[in-house]
JSON list of C-alpha atoms in Angstrom, two decimals:
[
{"chain": "A", "resi": 43, "resn": "GLY", "atom": "CA", "xyz": [-0.28, 0.05, -0.18]},
{"chain": "A", "resi": 44, "resn": "ALA", "atom": "CA", "xyz": [0.99, 3.60, -0.30]},
{"chain": "A", "resi": 45, "resn": "VAL", "atom": "CA", "xyz": [2.30, 3.61, -3.23]},
{"chain": "A", "resi": 46, "resn": "VAL", "atom": "CA", "xyz": [2.75, 6.92, -5.15]},
{"chain": "A", "resi": 47, "resn": "SER", "atom": "CA", "xyz": [3.72, 7.56, -8.62]},
{"chain": "A", "resi": 48, "resn": "GLN", "atom": "CA", "xyz": [4.46, 10.11, -10.57]},
{"chain": "A", "resi": 49, "resn": "HIS", "atom": "CA", "xyz": [5.04, 11.67, -14.50]},
{"chain": "A", "resi": 50, "resn": "PRO", "atom": "CA", "xyz": [7.07, 11.50, -16.45]},
{"chain": "A", "resi": 51, "resn": "SER", "atom": "CA", "xyz": [10.47, 10.22, -15.13]},
{"chain": "A", "resi": 52, "resn": "ARG", "atom": "CA", "xyz": [11.91, 12.89, -16.89]},
{"chain": "A", "resi": 53, "resn": "VAL", "atom": "CA", "xyz": [11.22, 14.75, -19.31]},
{"chain": "A", "resi": 54, "resn": "ILE", "atom": "CA", "xyz": [13.60, 17.44, -21.61]},
{"chain": "A", "resi": 55, "resn": "CYS", "atom": "CA", "xyz": [12.55, 21.01, -23.25]},
{"chain": "A", "resi": 56, "resn": "LYS", "atom": "CA", "xyz": [13.52, 24.29, -24.44]},
{"chain": "A", "resi": 57, "resn": "SER", "atom": "CA", "xyz": [14.05, 26.92, -22.41]},
{"chain": "A", "resi": 58, "resn": "GLY", "atom": "CA", "xyz": [11.14, 29.14, -22.68]},
{"chain": "A", "resi": 59, "resn": "THR", "atom": "CA", "xyz": [7.97, 25.95, -22.63]},
{"chain": "A", "resi": 60, "resn": "SER", "atom": "CA", "xyz": [6.58, 25.03, -19.20]},
{"chain": "A", "resi": 61, "resn": "VAL", "atom": "CA", "xyz": [6.23, 21.73, -17.80]},
{"chain": "A", "resi": 62, "resn": "LYS", "atom": "CA", "xyz": [3.49, 19.42, -15.66]},
{"chain": "A", "resi": 63, "resn": "ILE", "atom": "CA", "xyz": [5.09, 17.00, -13.79]},
{"chain": "A", "resi": 64, "resn": "GLU", "atom": "CA", "xyz": [1.80, 15.14, -12.12]},
{"chain": "A", "resi": 65, "resn": "CYS", "atom": "CA", "xyz": [2.03, 13.49, -8.23]},
{"chain": "A", "resi": 66, "resn": "ARG", "atom": "CA", "xyz": [-0.54, 10.00, -7.93]},
{"chain": "A", "resi": 67, "resn": "SER", "atom": "CA", "xyz": [-1.20, 8.45, -4.93]},
{"chain": "A", "resi": 68, "resn": "LEU", "atom": "CA", "xyz": [-2.90, 5.41, -6.19]},
{"chain": "A", "resi": 69, "resn": "ASP", "atom": "CA", "xyz": [-4.25, 3.25, -2.83]},
{"chain": "A", "resi": 70, "resn": "PHE", "atom": "CA", "xyz": [-5.40, 6.28, -0.75]},
{"chain": "A", "resi": 71, "resn": "GLN", "atom": "CA", "xyz": [-6.11, 9.18, -0.78]},
{"chain": "A", "resi": 72, "resn": "ALA", "atom": "CA", "xyz": [-3.99, 12.50, -0.13]},
{"chain": "A", "resi": 73, "resn": "THR", "atom": "CA", "xyz": [-5.59, 15.89, 1.18]},
{"chain": "A", "resi": 74, "resn": "THR", "atom": "CA", "xyz": [-1.54, 16.93, 1.53]},
{"chain": "A", "resi": 75, "resn": "MET", "atom": "CA", "xyz": [0.66, 16.76, -0.92]},
{"chain": "A", "resi": 76, "resn": "PHE", "atom": "CA", "xyz": [4.37, 17.83, -0.79]},
{"chain": "A", "resi": 77, "resn": "TRP", "atom": "CA", "xyz": [6.38, 19.19, -3.69]},
{"chain": "A", "resi": 78, "resn": "TYR", "atom": "CA", "xyz": [10.61, 18.58, -3.81]},
{"chain": "A", "resi": 79, "resn": "ARG", "atom": "CA", "xyz": [13.81, 20.01, -5.20]},
{"chain": "A", "resi": 80, "resn": "GLN", "atom": "CA", "xyz": [16.71, 18.05, -5.07]},
{"chain": "A", "resi": 81, "resn": "PHE", "atom": "CA", "xyz": [20.47, 19.63, -6.51]},
{"chain": "A", "resi": 82, "resn": "PRO", "atom": "CA", "xyz": [23.50, 16.97, -6.81]},
{"chain": "A", "resi": 83, "resn": "LYS", "atom": "CA", "xyz": [24.35, 15.78, -3.88]},
{"chain": "A", "resi": 84, "resn": "LYS", "atom": "CA", "xyz": [21.85, 17.58, -2.31]},
{"chain": "A", "resi": 85, "resn": "SER", "atom": "CA", "xyz": [19.31, 17.21, 0.38]},
{"chain": "A", "resi": 86, "resn": "LEU", "atom": "CA", "xyz": [15.24, 18.29, -0.54]},
{"chain": "A", "resi": 87, "resn": "MET", "atom": "CA", "xyz": [14.73, 20.86, -0.68]},
{"chain": "A", "resi": 88, "resn": "LEU", "atom": "CA", "xyz": [10.60, 21.51, -0.37]},
{"chain": "A", "resi": 89, "resn": "MET", "atom": "CA", "xyz": [9.05, 23.82, -2.34]},
{"chain": "A", "resi": 90, "resn": "ALA", "atom": "CA", "xyz": [5.79, 24.16, -1.27]},
{"chain": "A", "resi": 91, "resn": "THR", "atom": "CA", "xyz": [2.55, 21.79, 0.33]},
{"chain": "A", "resi": 92, "resn": "SER", "atom": "CA", "xyz": [-0.28, 21.09, -1.32]},
{"chain": "A", "resi": 93, "resn": "ASN", "atom": "CA", "xyz": [-4.03, 21.40, -0.10]},
{"chain": "A", "resi": 94, "resn": "GLU", "atom": "CA", "xyz": [-6.79, 20.00, -2.25]},
{"chain": "A", "resi": 95, "resn": "GLY", "atom": "CA", "xyz": [-9.44, 22.22, -2.73]},
{"chain": "A", "resi": 96, "resn": "SER", "atom": "CA", "xyz": [-7.64, 24.99, -1.74]},
{"chain": "A", "resi": 97, "resn": "LYS", "atom": "CA", "xyz": [-4.07, 26.64, -2.61]},
{"chain": "A", "resi": 98, "resn": "ALA", "atom": "CA", "xyz": [-0.89, 25.39, -2.08]},
{"chain": "A", "resi": 99, "resn": "THR", "atom": "CA", "xyz": [1.28, 27.15, 0.72]},
{"chain": "A", "resi": 100, "resn": "TYR", "atom": "CA", "xyz": [4.70, 27.90, -0.91]},
{"chain": "A", "resi": 101, "resn": "GLU", "atom": "CA", "xyz": [7.40, 28.07, 1.00]},
{"chain": "A", "resi": 102, "resn": "GLN", "atom": "CA", "xyz": [9.61, 30.99, 1.19]},
{"chain": "A", "resi": 103, "resn": "GLY", "atom": "CA", "xyz": [11.82, 32.05, -1.94]},
{"chain": "A", "resi": 104, "resn": "VAL", "atom": "CA", "xyz": [10.25, 29.92, -4.20]},
{"chain": "A", "resi": 105, "resn": "GLU", "atom": "CA", "xyz": [8.18, 32.13, -6.89]},
{"chain": "A", "resi": 106, "resn": "LYS", "atom": "CA", "xyz": [4.94, 30.81, -6.85]},
{"chain": "A", "resi": 107, "resn": "ASP", "atom": "CA", "xyz": [4.29, 32.43, -10.15]},
{"chain": "A", "resi": 108, "resn": "LYS", "atom": "CA", "xyz": [6.87, 30.28, -11.59]},
{"chain": "A", "resi": 109, "resn": "PHE", "atom": "CA", "xyz": [5.58, 27.07, -9.98]},
{"chain": "A", "resi": 110, "resn": "LEU", "atom": "CA", "xyz": [2.03, 26.79, -10.49]},
{"chain": "A", "resi": 111, "resn": "ILE", "atom": "CA", "xyz": [0.55, 23.67, -8.10]},
{"chain": "A", "resi": 112, "resn": "ASN", "atom": "CA", "xyz": [-2.85, 22.37, -8.42]},
{"chain": "A", "resi": 113, "resn": "HIS", "atom": "CA", "xyz": [-4.71, 20.21, -6.32]},
{"chain": "A", "resi": 114, "resn": "ALA", "atom": "CA", "xyz": [-7.50, 19.53, -8.31]},
{"chain": "A", "resi": 115, "resn": "SER", "atom": "CA", "xyz": [-8.77, 16.09, -6.94]},
{"chain": "A", "resi": 116, "resn": "LEU", "atom": "CA", "xyz": [-7.12, 13.57, -3.54]},
{"chain": "A", "resi": 117, "resn": "THR", "atom": "CA", "xyz": [-6.09, 11.95, -5.95]},
{"chain": "A", "resi": 118, "resn": "LEU", "atom": "CA", "xyz": [-3.52, 14.28, -8.00]},
{"chain": "A", "resi": 119, "resn": "SER", "atom": "CA", "xyz": [-1.54, 17.62, -7.66]},
{"chain": "A", "resi": 120, "resn": "THR", "atom": "CA", "xyz": [0.70, 18.74, -10.61]},
{"chain": "A", "resi": 121, "resn": "LEU", "atom": "CA", "xyz": [3.15, 20.56, -10.43]},
{"chain": "A", "resi": 122, "resn": "THR", "atom": "CA", "xyz": [3.69, 22.97, -14.24]},
{"chain": "A", "resi": 123, "resn": "VAL", "atom": "CA", "xyz": [6.97, 24.57, -14.23]},
{"chain": "A", "resi": 124, "resn": "THR", "atom": "CA", "xyz": [6.22, 27.90, -16.22]},
{"chain": "A", "resi": 125, "resn": "SER", "atom": "CA", "xyz": [9.07, 29.36, -19.13]},
{"chain": "A", "resi": 126, "resn": "ALA", "atom": "CA", "xyz": [11.85, 27.20, -18.13]},
{"chain": "A", "resi": 127, "resn": "HIS", "atom": "CA", "xyz": [14.95, 27.95, -17.92]},
{"chain": "A", "resi": 128, "resn": "PRO", "atom": "CA", "xyz": [18.21, 25.81, -17.42]},
{"chain": "A", "resi": 129, "resn": "GLU", "atom": "CA", "xyz": [18.85, 26.85, -14.18]},
{"chain": "A", "resi": 130, "resn": "ASP", "atom": "CA", "xyz": [14.83, 25.07, -13.13]},
{"chain": "A", "resi": 131, "resn": "SER", "atom": "CA", "xyz": [16.49, 21.73, -14.47]},
{"chain": "A", "resi": 132, "resn": "SER", "atom": "CA", "xyz": [16.17, 19.65, -11.46]},
{"chain": "A", "resi": 133, "resn": "PHE", "atom": "CA", "xyz": [15.22, 16.04, -9.78]},
{"chain": "A", "resi": 134, "resn": "TYR", "atom": "CA", "xyz": [11.00, 17.36, -8.63]},
{"chain": "A", "resi": 135, "resn": "ILE", "atom": "CA", "xyz": [10.37, 14.53, -5.82]},
{"chain": "A", "resi": 136, "resn": "CYS", "atom": "CA", "xyz": [6.06, 14.58, -4.64]},
{"chain": "A", "resi": 137, "resn": "SER", "atom": "CA", "xyz": [5.03, 12.80, -2.08]},
{"chain": "A", "resi": 138, "resn": "ALA", "atom": "CA", "xyz": [1.95, 12.75, -0.34]},
{"chain": "A", "resi": 139, "resn": "ARG", "atom": "CA", "xyz": [1.17, 12.38, 3.03]},
{"chain": "A", "resi": 140, "resn": "SER", "atom": "CA", "xyz": [-0.92, 10.09, 4.80]},
{"chain": "A", "resi": 141, "resn": "PRO", "atom": "CA", "xyz": [-4.75, 9.51, 6.20]},
{"chain": "A", "resi": 142, "resn": "GLY", "atom": "CA", "xyz": [-5.43, 7.94, 9.82]},
{"chain": "A", "resi": 143, "resn": "GLY", "atom": "CA", "xyz": [-2.86, 10.69, 11.16]},
{"chain": "A", "resi": 144, "resn": "GLN", "atom": "CA", "xyz": [0.52, 9.20, 11.17]},
{"chain": "A", "resi": 145, "resn": "GLU", "atom": "CA", "xyz": [2.13, 11.23, 9.25]},
{"chain": "A", "resi": 146, "resn": "THR", "atom": "CA", "xyz": [3.93, 9.60, 7.80]},
{"chain": "A", "resi": 147, "resn": "GLN", "atom": "CA", "xyz": [4.94, 10.84, 4.07]},
{"chain": "A", "resi": 148, "resn": "TYR", "atom": "CA", "xyz": [5.81, 7.82, 0.70]},
{"chain": "A", "resi": 149, "resn": "PHE", "atom": "CA", "xyz": [7.15, 9.85, -1.74]},
{"chain": "A", "resi": 150, "resn": "GLY", "atom": "CA", "xyz": [6.48, 8.86, -5.67]},
{"chain": "A", "resi": 151, "resn": "PRO", "atom": "CA", "xyz": [9.73, 7.79, -7.72]},
{"chain": "A", "resi": 152, "resn": "GLY", "atom": "CA", "xyz": [10.68, 11.18, -9.15]},
{"chain": "A", "resi": 153, "resn": "THR", "atom": "CA", "xyz": [10.34, 13.21, -12.35]},
{"chain": "A", "resi": 154, "resn": "ARG", "atom": "CA", "xyz": [14.08, 14.99, -14.02]},
{"chain": "A", "resi": 155, "resn": "LEU", "atom": "CA", "xyz": [13.51, 17.31, -15.78]},
{"chain": "A", "resi": 156, "resn": "LEU", "atom": "CA", "xyz": [16.64, 18.87, -17.98]},
{"chain": "A", "resi": 157, "resn": "VAL", "atom": "CA", "xyz": [15.81, 21.96, -20.02]},
{"chain": "A", "resi": 158, "resn": "LEU", "atom": "CA", "xyz": [18.06, 23.04, -23.12]},
{"chain": "B", "resi": 41, "resn": "ALA", "atom": "CA", "xyz": [12.22, 25.14, 14.52]},
{"chain": "B", "resi": 42, "resn": "GLN", "atom": "CA", "xyz": [13.06, 21.56, 13.34]},
{"chain": "B", "resi": 43, "resn": "SER", "atom": "CA", "xyz": [16.66, 20.83, 12.71]},
{"chain": "B", "resi": 44, "resn": "VAL", "atom": "CA", "xyz": [18.21, 17.70, 11.22]},
{"chain": "B", "resi": 45, "resn": "THR", "atom": "CA", "xyz": [22.22, 17.03, 11.72]},
{"chain": "B", "resi": 46, "resn": "GLN", "atom": "CA", "xyz": [23.70, 13.55, 10.31]},
{"chain": "B", "resi": 47, "resn": "LEU", "atom": "CA", "xyz": [26.90, 13.58, 10.90]},
{"chain": "B", "resi": 48, "resn": "GLY", "atom": "CA", "xyz": [29.40, 12.71, 7.68]},
{"chain": "B", "resi": 49, "resn": "SER", "atom": "CA", "xyz": [28.45, 13.28, 4.28]},
{"chain": "B", "resi": 50, "resn": "HIS", "atom": "CA", "xyz": [30.18, 9.95, 3.12]},
{"chain": "B", "resi": 51, "resn": "VAL", "atom": "CA", "xyz": [30.95, 6.25, 5.10]},
{"chain": "B", "resi": 52, "resn": "SER", "atom": "CA", "xyz": [31.77, 3.03, 3.74]},
{"chain": "B", "resi": 53, "resn": "VAL", "atom": "CA", "xyz": [31.97, -0.10, 5.05]},
{"chain": "B", "resi": 54, "resn": "SER", "atom": "CA", "xyz": [32.86, -3.80, 3.70]},
{"chain": "B", "resi": 55, "resn": "GLU", "atom": "CA", "xyz": [30.03, -6.19, 3.21]},
{"chain": "B", "resi": 56, "resn": "GLY", "atom": "CA", "xyz": [28.80, -7.72, 6.30]},
{"chain": "B", "resi": 57, "resn": "ALA", "atom": "CA", "xyz": [30.12, -5.36, 8.78]},
{"chain": "B", "resi": 58, "resn": "LEU", "atom": "CA", "xyz": [28.59, -3.07, 11.03]},
{"chain": "B", "resi": 59, "resn": "VAL", "atom": "CA", "xyz": [26.32, -0.29, 9.41]},
{"chain": "B", "resi": 60, "resn": "LEU", "atom": "CA", "xyz": [25.75, 2.57, 11.16]},
{"chain": "B", "resi": 61, "resn": "LEU", "atom": "CA", "xyz": [24.20, 6.41, 9.85]},
{"chain": "B", "resi": 62, "resn": "ARG", "atom": "CA", "xyz": [23.79, 8.73, 12.97]},
{"chain": "B", "resi": 63, "resn": "CYS", "atom": "CA", "xyz": [21.40, 11.00, 12.92]},
{"chain": "B", "resi": 64, "resn": "ASN", "atom": "CA", "xyz": [21.20, 14.44, 15.98]},
{"chain": "B", "resi": 65, "resn": "TYR", "atom": "CA", "xyz": [17.99, 16.03, 15.55]},
{"chain": "B", "resi": 66, "resn": "SER", "atom": "CA", "xyz": [16.09, 19.15, 17.28]},
{"chain": "B", "resi": 67, "resn": "SER", "atom": "CA", "xyz": [12.85, 19.73, 18.69]},
{"chain": "B", "resi": 68, "resn": "SER", "atom": "CA", "xyz": [10.94, 21.94, 20.64]},
{"chain": "B", "resi": 69, "resn": "VAL", "atom": "CA", "xyz": [8.13, 19.52, 20.67]},
{"chain": "B", "resi": 70, "resn": "PRO", "atom": "CA", "xyz": [7.93, 15.41, 20.93]},
{"chain": "B", "resi": 71, "resn": "PRO", "atom": "CA", "xyz": [9.96, 14.85, 17.26]},
{"chain": "B", "resi": 72, "resn": "TYR", "atom": "CA", "xyz": [8.08, 12.47, 14.98]},
{"chain": "B", "resi": 73, "resn": "LEU", "atom": "CA", "xyz": [12.19, 10.33, 13.23]},
{"chain": "B", "resi": 74, "resn": "PHE", "atom": "CA", "xyz": [12.23, 9.36, 9.75]},
{"chain": "B", "resi": 75, "resn": "TRP", "atom": "CA", "xyz": [14.62, 7.33, 8.03]},
{"chain": "B", "resi": 76, "resn": "TYR", "atom": "CA", "xyz": [13.97, 7.39, 3.97]},
{"chain": "B", "resi": 77, "resn": "VAL", "atom": "CA", "xyz": [16.62, 5.72, 1.69]},
{"chain": "B", "resi": 78, "resn": "GLN", "atom": "CA", "xyz": [17.52, 7.19, -1.80]},
{"chain": "B", "resi": 79, "resn": "TYR", "atom": "CA", "xyz": [18.58, 4.96, -5.15]},
{"chain": "B", "resi": 80, "resn": "PRO", "atom": "CA", "xyz": [20.10, 6.86, -8.07]},
{"chain": "B", "resi": 81, "resn": "ASN", "atom": "CA", "xyz": [17.80, 8.29, -9.76]},
{"chain": "B", "resi": 82, "resn": "GLN", "atom": "CA", "xyz": [14.47, 7.24, -7.51]},
{"chain": "B", "resi": 83, "resn": "GLY", "atom": "CA", "xyz": [12.35, 8.88, -5.16]},
{"chain": "B", "resi": 84, "resn": "LEU", "atom": "CA", "xyz": [12.53, 8.08, -1.01]},
{"chain": "B", "resi": 85, "resn": "GLN", "atom": "CA", "xyz": [11.84, 4.86, 0.47]},
{"chain": "B", "resi": 86, "resn": "LEU", "atom": "CA", "xyz": [10.55, 4.47, 3.93]},
{"chain": "B", "resi": 87, "resn": "LEU", "atom": "CA", "xyz": [13.03, 2.54, 5.53]},
{"chain": "B", "resi": 88, "resn": "LEU", "atom": "CA", "xyz": [11.61, 3.18, 9.78]},
{"chain": "B", "resi": 89, "resn": "LYS", "atom": "CA", "xyz": [9.92, 5.71, 11.12]},
{"chain": "B", "resi": 90, "resn": "TYR", "atom": "CA", "xyz": [9.22, 6.54, 15.66]},
{"chain": "B", "resi": 91, "resn": "THR", "atom": "CA", "xyz": [6.45, 8.08, 16.64]},
{"chain": "B", "resi": 92, "resn": "THR", "atom": "CA", "xyz": [5.21, 7.16, 20.11]},
{"chain": "B", "resi": 93, "resn": "GLY", "atom": "CA", "xyz": [5.64, 4.08, 21.79]},
{"chain": "B", "resi": 94, "resn": "ALA", "atom": "CA", "xyz": [9.15, 1.69, 21.22]},
{"chain": "B", "resi": 95, "resn": "THR", "atom": "CA", "xyz": [12.18, 3.13, 21.53]},
{"chain": "B", "resi": 96, "resn": "LEU", "atom": "CA", "xyz": [13.27, 0.80, 18.93]},
{"chain": "B", "resi": 97, "resn": "VAL", "atom": "CA", "xyz": [12.26, 0.56, 15.51]},
{"chain": "B", "resi": 98, "resn": "LYS", "atom": "CA", "xyz": [12.68, -1.84, 13.32]},
{"chain": "B", "resi": 99, "resn": "GLY", "atom": "CA", "xyz": [12.69, -1.25, 9.51]},
{"chain": "B", "resi": 100, "resn": "ILE", "atom": "CA", "xyz": [12.47, -2.99, 6.43]},
{"chain": "B", "resi": 101, "resn": "ASN", "atom": "CA", "xyz": [15.30, -4.67, 5.23]},
{"chain": "B", "resi": 102, "resn": "GLY", "atom": "CA", "xyz": [17.20, -5.37, 8.36]},
{"chain": "B", "resi": 103, "resn": "PHE", "atom": "CA", "xyz": [17.24, -2.23, 9.65]},
{"chain": "B", "resi": 104, "resn": "GLU", "atom": "CA", "xyz": [16.66, -0.43, 12.43]},
{"chain": "B", "resi": 105, "resn": "ALA", "atom": "CA", "xyz": [17.13, 2.52, 15.30]},
{"chain": "B", "resi": 106, "resn": "GLU", "atom": "CA", "xyz": [17.12, 3.27, 18.35]},
{"chain": "B", "resi": 107, "resn": "PHE", "atom": "CA", "xyz": [15.82, 6.65, 19.48]},
{"chain": "B", "resi": 108, "resn": "LYS", "atom": "CA", "xyz": [17.43, 8.62, 22.49]},
{"chain": "B", "resi": 109, "resn": "LYS", "atom": "CA", "xyz": [15.58, 10.86, 23.72]},
{"chain": "B", "resi": 110, "resn": "SER", "atom": "CA", "xyz": [18.01, 11.71, 26.18]},
{"chain": "B", "resi": 111, "resn": "GLU", "atom": "CA", "xyz": [21.65, 12.24, 23.74]},
{"chain": "B", "resi": 112, "resn": "THR", "atom": "CA", "xyz": [18.59, 13.92, 21.33]},
{"chain": "B", "resi": 113, "resn": "SER", "atom": "CA", "xyz": [19.30, 10.84, 18.34]},
{"chain": "B", "resi": 114, "resn": "PHE", "atom": "CA", "xyz": [17.74, 8.14, 16.21]},
{"chain": "B", "resi": 115, "resn": "HIS", "atom": "CA", "xyz": [20.93, 6.83, 14.89]},
{"chain": "B", "resi": 116, "resn": "LEU", "atom": "CA", "xyz": [20.65, 4.09, 12.04]},
{"chain": "B", "resi": 117, "resn": "THR", "atom": "CA", "xyz": [22.18, 0.42, 12.77]},
{"chain": "B", "resi": 118, "resn": "LYS", "atom": "CA", "xyz": [22.43, -2.86, 10.72]},
{"chain": "B", "resi": 119, "resn": "PRO", "atom": "CA", "xyz": [24.80, -5.78, 11.67]},
{"chain": "B", "resi": 120, "resn": "SER", "atom": "CA", "xyz": [25.19, -7.79, 8.33]},
{"chain": "B", "resi": 121, "resn": "ALA", "atom": "CA", "xyz": [25.83, -5.43, 5.25]},
{"chain": "B", "resi": 122, "resn": "HIS", "atom": "CA", "xyz": [25.31, -6.33, 2.32]},
{"chain": "B", "resi": 123, "resn": "MET", "atom": "CA", "xyz": [25.82, -4.74, -1.44]},
{"chain": "B", "resi": 124, "resn": "SER", "atom": "CA", "xyz": [21.98, -3.30, -2.22]},
{"chain": "B", "resi": 125, "resn": "ASP", "atom": "CA", "xyz": [22.22, -1.45, 0.76]},
{"chain": "B", "resi": 126, "resn": "ALA", "atom": "CA", "xyz": [24.66, 0.89, -0.49]},
{"chain": "B", "resi": 127, "resn": "ALA", "atom": "CA", "xyz": [22.28, 4.30, -1.50]},
{"chain": "B", "resi": 128, "resn": "GLU", "atom": "CA", "xyz": [21.39, 7.65, 0.16]},
{"chain": "B", "resi": 129, "resn": "TYR", "atom": "CA", "xyz": [19.98, 8.01, 3.11]},
{"chain": "B", "resi": 130, "resn": "PHE", "atom": "CA", "xyz": [18.24, 10.57, 4.94]},
{"chain": "B", "resi": 131, "resn": "CYS", "atom": "CA", "xyz": [17.05, 10.95, 8.19]},
{"chain": "B", "resi": 132, "resn": "ALA", "atom": "CA", "xyz": [13.98, 13.77, 8.70]},
{"chain": "B", "resi": 133, "resn": "VAL", "atom": "CA", "xyz": [11.74, 14.78, 12.16]},
{"chain": "B", "resi": 134, "resn": "ARG", "atom": "CA", "xyz": [8.35, 16.14, 11.54]},
{"chain": "B", "resi": 135, "resn": "GLY", "atom": "CA", "xyz": [8.38, 19.85, 11.82]},
{"chain": "B", "resi": 136, "resn": "GLY", "atom": "CA", "xyz": [5.56, 22.74, 11.70]},
{"chain": "B", "resi": 137, "resn": "GLY", "atom": "CA", "xyz": [2.31, 21.89, 9.36]},
{"chain": "B", "resi": 138, "resn": "ASN", "atom": "CA", "xyz": [3.35, 18.10, 9.22]},
{"chain": "B", "resi": 139, "resn": "LYS", "atom": "CA", "xyz": [5.91, 19.26, 7.13]},
{"chain": "B", "resi": 140, "resn": "LEU", "atom": "CA", "xyz": [9.05, 17.81, 7.19]},
{"chain": "B", "resi": 141, "resn": "VAL", "atom": "CA", "xyz": [12.89, 18.85, 8.01]},
{"chain": "B", "resi": 142, "resn": "PHE", "atom": "CA", "xyz": [15.21, 16.41, 6.24]},
{"chain": "B", "resi": 143, "resn": "GLY", "atom": "CA", "xyz": [19.39, 16.00, 7.41]},
{"chain": "B", "resi": 144, "resn": "ALA", "atom": "CA", "xyz": [21.86, 16.30, 4.35]},
{"chain": "B", "resi": 145, "resn": "GLY", "atom": "CA", "xyz": [21.78, 13.07, 3.47]},
{"chain": "B", "resi": 146, "resn": "THR", "atom": "CA", "xyz": [25.22, 10.28, 4.12]},
{"chain": "B", "resi": 147, "resn": "ILE", "atom": "CA", "xyz": [25.92, 8.46, 1.77]},
{"chain": "B", "resi": 148, "resn": "LEU", "atom": "CA", "xyz": [26.65, 4.62, 2.27]},
{"chain": "B", "resi": 149, "resn": "ARG", "atom": "CA", "xyz": [29.33, 2.70, 0.31]},
{"chain": "B", "resi": 150, "resn": "VAL", "atom": "CA", "xyz": [29.94, -1.11, 0.95]},
{"chain": "B", "resi": 151, "resn": "LYS", "atom": "CA", "xyz": [32.89, -2.96, -0.52]},
{"chain": "B", "resi": 152, "resn": "SER", "atom": "CA", "xyz": [33.09, -6.72, -1.22]}
]
């Protein structure tokens, strides 16, 4: 149980285009999902908390207009990198919080974004 | 505020030897603590967690960790390393808003 998927696993795009990454909880409903960014050889940096049916909460320093988050259902959150630039190239990982108060986050496999 | 310190960015052990990855935390509230493992180009997999109750927590793949409040530690151990254990390991503490605060990670290398 507690499987989280991400799509796509890898994407290459041209500078200036927008890229959408999907995060799905496959076998449980997640009212809260989290989006992280991981730089090479670095730890995970929390970008934002995504709450179903409401606006996402962004961490300090994260541009909300650049990283659009939508949590339209209890099993799906999307992250759209708008007008992507090479510096946005990174490994993006989502997680979904388990229900029932155990406060465990289950992570997706990650999406490797390369902006040329 | 919560924080996590992982001592040693790289740890190298021989196959069959004891694995010890160190984690110290800081928390203003009773902590929920987690260890995750990450294989190259993959997401994080939960190894084990401590919330309340028994301080010695057993996880998957033969790993275990002991919560020591007096030492503010949550070190990860495994009696006998296997080649497949080579990966990066992250310790995390639950922070405000149920966010996870991660340590910097420890890369475990297993020598044959």
